[in-house]
Coordinates of N, CA and C in Angstrom, one line a residue:
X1468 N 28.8 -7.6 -12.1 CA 27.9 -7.2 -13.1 C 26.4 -7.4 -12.6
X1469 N 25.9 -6.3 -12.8 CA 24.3 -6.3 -12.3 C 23.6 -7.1 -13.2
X1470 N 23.2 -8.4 -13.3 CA 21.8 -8.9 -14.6 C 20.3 -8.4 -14.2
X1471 N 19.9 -8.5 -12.5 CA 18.8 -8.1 -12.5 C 18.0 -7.4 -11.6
X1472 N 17.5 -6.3 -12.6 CA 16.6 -5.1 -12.0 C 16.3 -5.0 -10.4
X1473 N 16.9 -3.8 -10.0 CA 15.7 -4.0 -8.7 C 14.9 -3.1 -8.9
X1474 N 13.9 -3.1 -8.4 CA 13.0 -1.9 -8.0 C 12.2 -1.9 -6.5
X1475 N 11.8 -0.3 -6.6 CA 10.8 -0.1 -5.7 C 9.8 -0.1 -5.7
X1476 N 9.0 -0.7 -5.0 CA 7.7 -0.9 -5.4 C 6.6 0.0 -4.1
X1477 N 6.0 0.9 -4.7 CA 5.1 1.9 -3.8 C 3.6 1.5 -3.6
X1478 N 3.4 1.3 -2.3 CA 2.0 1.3 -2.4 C 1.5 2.2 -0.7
X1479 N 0.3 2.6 -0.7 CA -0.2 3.7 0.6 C -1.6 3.0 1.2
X1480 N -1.4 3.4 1.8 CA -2.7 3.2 2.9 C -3.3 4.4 4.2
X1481 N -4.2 4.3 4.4 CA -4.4 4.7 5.9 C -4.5 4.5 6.6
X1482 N -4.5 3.0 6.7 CA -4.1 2.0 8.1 C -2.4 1.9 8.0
X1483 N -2.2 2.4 9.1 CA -0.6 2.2 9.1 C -0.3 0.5 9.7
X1484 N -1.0 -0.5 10.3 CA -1.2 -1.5 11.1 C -1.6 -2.7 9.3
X1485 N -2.5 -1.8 8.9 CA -2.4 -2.6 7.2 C -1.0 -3.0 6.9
X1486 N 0.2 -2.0 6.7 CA 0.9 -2.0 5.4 C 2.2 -2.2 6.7
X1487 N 2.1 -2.6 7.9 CA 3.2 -3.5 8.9 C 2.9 -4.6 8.7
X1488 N 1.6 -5.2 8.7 CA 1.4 -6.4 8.2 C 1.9 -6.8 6.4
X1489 N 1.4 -6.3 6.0 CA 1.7 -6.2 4.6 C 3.2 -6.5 4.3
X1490 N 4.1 -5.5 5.0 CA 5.4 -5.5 5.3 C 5.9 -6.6 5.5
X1491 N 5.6 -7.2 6.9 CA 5.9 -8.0 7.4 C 6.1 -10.1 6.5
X1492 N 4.7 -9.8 5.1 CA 4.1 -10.7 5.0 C 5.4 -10.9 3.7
X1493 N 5.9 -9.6 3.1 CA 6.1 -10.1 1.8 C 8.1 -10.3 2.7
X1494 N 8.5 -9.4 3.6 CA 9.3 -9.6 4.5 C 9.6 -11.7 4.5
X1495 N 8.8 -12.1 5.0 CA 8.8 -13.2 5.7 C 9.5 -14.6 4.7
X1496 N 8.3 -14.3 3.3 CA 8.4 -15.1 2.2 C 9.6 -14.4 1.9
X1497 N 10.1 -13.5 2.1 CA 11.9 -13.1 1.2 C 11.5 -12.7 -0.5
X1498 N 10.4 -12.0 -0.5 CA 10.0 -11.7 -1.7 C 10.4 -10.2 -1.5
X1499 N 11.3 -9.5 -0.7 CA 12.1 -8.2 -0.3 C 12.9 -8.3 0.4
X1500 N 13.8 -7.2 0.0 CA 15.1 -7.5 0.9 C 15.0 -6.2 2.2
X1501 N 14.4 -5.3 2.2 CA 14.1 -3.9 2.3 C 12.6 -3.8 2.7
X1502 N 12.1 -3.6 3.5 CA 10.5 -2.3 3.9 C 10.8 -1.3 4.0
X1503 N 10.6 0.0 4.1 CA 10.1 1.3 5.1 C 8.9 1.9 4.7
X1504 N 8.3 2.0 6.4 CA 6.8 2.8 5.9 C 7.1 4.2 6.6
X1505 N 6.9 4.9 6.1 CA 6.8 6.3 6.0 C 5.1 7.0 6.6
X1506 N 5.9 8.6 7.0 CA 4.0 8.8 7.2 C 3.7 9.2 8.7
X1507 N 3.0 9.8 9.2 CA 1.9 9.9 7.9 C 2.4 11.4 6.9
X1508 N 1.4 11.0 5.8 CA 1.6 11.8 4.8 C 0.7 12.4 4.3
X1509 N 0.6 13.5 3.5 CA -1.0 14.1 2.8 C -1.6 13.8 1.5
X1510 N -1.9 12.8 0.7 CA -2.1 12.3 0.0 C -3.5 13.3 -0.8
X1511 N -3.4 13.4 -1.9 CA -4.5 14.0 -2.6 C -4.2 13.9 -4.1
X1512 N -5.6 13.2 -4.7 CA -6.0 12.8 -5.4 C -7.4 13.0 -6.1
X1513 N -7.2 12.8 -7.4 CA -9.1 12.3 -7.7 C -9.5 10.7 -7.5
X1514 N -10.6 11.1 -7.1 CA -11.5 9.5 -6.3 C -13.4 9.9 -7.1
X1515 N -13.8 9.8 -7.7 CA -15.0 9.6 -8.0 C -15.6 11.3 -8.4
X1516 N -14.6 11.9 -9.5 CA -14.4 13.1 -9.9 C -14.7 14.0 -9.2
X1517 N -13.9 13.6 -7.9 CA -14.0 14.9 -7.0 C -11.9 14.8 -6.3
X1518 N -11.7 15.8 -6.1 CA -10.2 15.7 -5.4 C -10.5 15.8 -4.2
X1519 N -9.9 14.1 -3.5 CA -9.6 13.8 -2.2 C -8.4 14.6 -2.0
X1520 N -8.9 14.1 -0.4 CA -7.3 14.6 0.6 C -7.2 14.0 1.8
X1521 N -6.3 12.5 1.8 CA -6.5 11.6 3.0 C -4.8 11.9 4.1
X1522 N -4.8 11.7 4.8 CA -3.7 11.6 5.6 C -3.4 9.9 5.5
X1523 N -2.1 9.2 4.7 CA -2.0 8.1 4.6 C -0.9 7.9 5.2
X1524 N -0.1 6.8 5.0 CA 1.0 6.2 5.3 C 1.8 5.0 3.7
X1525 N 3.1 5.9 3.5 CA 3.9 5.0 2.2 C 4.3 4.0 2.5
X1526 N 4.4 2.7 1.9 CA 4.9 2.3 2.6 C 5.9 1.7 0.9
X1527 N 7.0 1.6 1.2 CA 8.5 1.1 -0.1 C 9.1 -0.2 0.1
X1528 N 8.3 -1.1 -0.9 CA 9.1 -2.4 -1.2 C 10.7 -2.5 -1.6
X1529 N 11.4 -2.9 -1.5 CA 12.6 -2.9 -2.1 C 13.2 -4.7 -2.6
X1530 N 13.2 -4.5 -4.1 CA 13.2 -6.2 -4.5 C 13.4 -6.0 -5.5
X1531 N 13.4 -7.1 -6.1 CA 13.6 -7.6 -7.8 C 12.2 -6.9 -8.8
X1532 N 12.8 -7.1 -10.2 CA 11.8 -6.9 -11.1 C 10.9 -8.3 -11.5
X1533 N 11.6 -9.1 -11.0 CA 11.2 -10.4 -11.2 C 10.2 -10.9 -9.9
X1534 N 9.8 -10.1 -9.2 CA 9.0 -10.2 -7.9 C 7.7 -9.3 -7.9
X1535 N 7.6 -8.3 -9.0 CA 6.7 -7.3 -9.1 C 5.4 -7.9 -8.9
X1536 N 4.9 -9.3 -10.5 CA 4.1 -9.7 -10.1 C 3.7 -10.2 -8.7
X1537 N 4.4 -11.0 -8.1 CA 4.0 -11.6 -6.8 C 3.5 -10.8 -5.5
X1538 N 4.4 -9.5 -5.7 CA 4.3 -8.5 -4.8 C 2.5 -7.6 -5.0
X1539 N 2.7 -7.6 -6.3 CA 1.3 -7.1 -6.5 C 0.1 -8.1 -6.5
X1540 N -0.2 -8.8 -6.9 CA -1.2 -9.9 -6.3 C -1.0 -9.8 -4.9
X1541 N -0.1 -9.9 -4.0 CA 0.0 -10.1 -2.3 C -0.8 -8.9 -2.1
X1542 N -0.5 -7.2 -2.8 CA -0.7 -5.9 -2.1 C -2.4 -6.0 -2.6
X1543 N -2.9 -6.3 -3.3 CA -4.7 -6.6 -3.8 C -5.3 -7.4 -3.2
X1544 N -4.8 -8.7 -2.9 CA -5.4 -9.5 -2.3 C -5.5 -8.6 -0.5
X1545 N -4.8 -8.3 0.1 CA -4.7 -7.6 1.1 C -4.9 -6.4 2.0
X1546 N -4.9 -5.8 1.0 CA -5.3 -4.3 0.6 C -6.7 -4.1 1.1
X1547 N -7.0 -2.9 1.8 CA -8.5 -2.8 1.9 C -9.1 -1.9 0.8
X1548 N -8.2 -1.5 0.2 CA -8.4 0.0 -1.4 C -8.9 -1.0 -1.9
X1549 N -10.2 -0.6 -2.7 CA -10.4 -1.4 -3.8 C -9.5 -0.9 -5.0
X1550 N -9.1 -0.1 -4.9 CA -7.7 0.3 -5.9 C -6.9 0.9 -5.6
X1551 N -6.2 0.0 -5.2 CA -4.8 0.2 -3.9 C -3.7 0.8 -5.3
X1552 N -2.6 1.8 -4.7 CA -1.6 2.2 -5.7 C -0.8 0.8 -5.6
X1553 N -0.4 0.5 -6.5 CA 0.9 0.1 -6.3 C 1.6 -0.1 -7.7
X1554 N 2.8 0.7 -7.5 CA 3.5 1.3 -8.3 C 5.1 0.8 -8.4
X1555 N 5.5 0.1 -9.5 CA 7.0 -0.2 -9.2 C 8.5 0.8 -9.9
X1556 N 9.0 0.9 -9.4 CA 9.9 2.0 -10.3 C 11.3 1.3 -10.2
X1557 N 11.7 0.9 -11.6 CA 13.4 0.5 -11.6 C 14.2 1.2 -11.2
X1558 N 15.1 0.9 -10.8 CA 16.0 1.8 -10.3 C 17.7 1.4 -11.4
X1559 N 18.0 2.7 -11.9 CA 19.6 2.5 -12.2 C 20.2 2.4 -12.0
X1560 N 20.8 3.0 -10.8 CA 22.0 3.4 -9.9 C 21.8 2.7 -8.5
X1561 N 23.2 1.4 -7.9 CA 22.8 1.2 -6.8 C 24.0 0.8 -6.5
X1562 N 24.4 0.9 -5.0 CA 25.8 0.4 -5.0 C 26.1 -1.0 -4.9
X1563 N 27.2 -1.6 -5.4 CA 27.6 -2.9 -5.6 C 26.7 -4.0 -4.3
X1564 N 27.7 -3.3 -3.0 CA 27.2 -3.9 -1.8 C 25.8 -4.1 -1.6
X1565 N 24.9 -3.1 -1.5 CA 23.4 -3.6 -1.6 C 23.0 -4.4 -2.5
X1566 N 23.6 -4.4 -3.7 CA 22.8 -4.9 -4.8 C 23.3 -6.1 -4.4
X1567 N 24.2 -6.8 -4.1 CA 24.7 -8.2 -3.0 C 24.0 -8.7 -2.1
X1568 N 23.7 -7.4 -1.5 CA 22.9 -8.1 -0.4 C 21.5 -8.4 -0.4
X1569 N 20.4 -7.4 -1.2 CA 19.4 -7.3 -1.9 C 19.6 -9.1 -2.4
X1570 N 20.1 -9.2 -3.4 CA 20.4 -10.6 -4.1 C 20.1 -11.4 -2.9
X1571 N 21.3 -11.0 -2.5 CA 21.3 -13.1 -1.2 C 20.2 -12.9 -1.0
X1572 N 19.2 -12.0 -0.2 CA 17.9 -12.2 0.4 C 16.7 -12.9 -0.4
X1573 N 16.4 -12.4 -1.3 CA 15.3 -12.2 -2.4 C 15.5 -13.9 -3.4
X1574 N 17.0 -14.1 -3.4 CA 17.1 -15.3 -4.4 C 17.7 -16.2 -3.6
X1575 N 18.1 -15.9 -2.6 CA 18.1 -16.4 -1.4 C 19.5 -17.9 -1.5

């Protein structure tokens, strides 16, 4: 029986050397069971009512709902964006085995 949420949690950069570290940090503490950074990618948005267009890099947390906050304080505190994305998305559907293994890691 699944009790609790995982999600993905998104956040981008343009430093791809930023969000390995970044990776690496929330990796380390076992606050994820999962990284992959992606990228580069074409990112476009509004920034100061005008539409940017940056070449970035994704990078995908994979963890608990119960880690969101931690993870996000770590990605602000770190982050060189003064308003870094970071975005978490629950996920419904996951297979038994990951969601085991996800578990041992994160709650360790």
């Amino acid at each position: 029986m699944i009790n609790n949420k995982v999600i993905i949690i998104i956040t981008t950069s343009d430093n791809k050397d930023e969000l390995i570290k970044l990776s690496d940090y929330v990796l380390d503490k076992k606050l994820a069971g999962c990284t992959q950074i992606v990228g580069p990618i074409i990112s476009k948005y509004w920034w100061e009512g005008k539409i940017e267009k940056s070449d970035e890099y994704l990078l995908l947390i994979k963890t608990l709902t119960e880690r969101f906050e931690d993870i996000r304080k770590i990605i602000t505190d770190m982050h060189s964006y003064s308003t870094p994305e970071i975005i978490g998305i629950e996920i419904d559907n996951i297979s038994e085995q990951y969601y085991k293994w996800l578990i041992s890691i994160v709650k360790g």
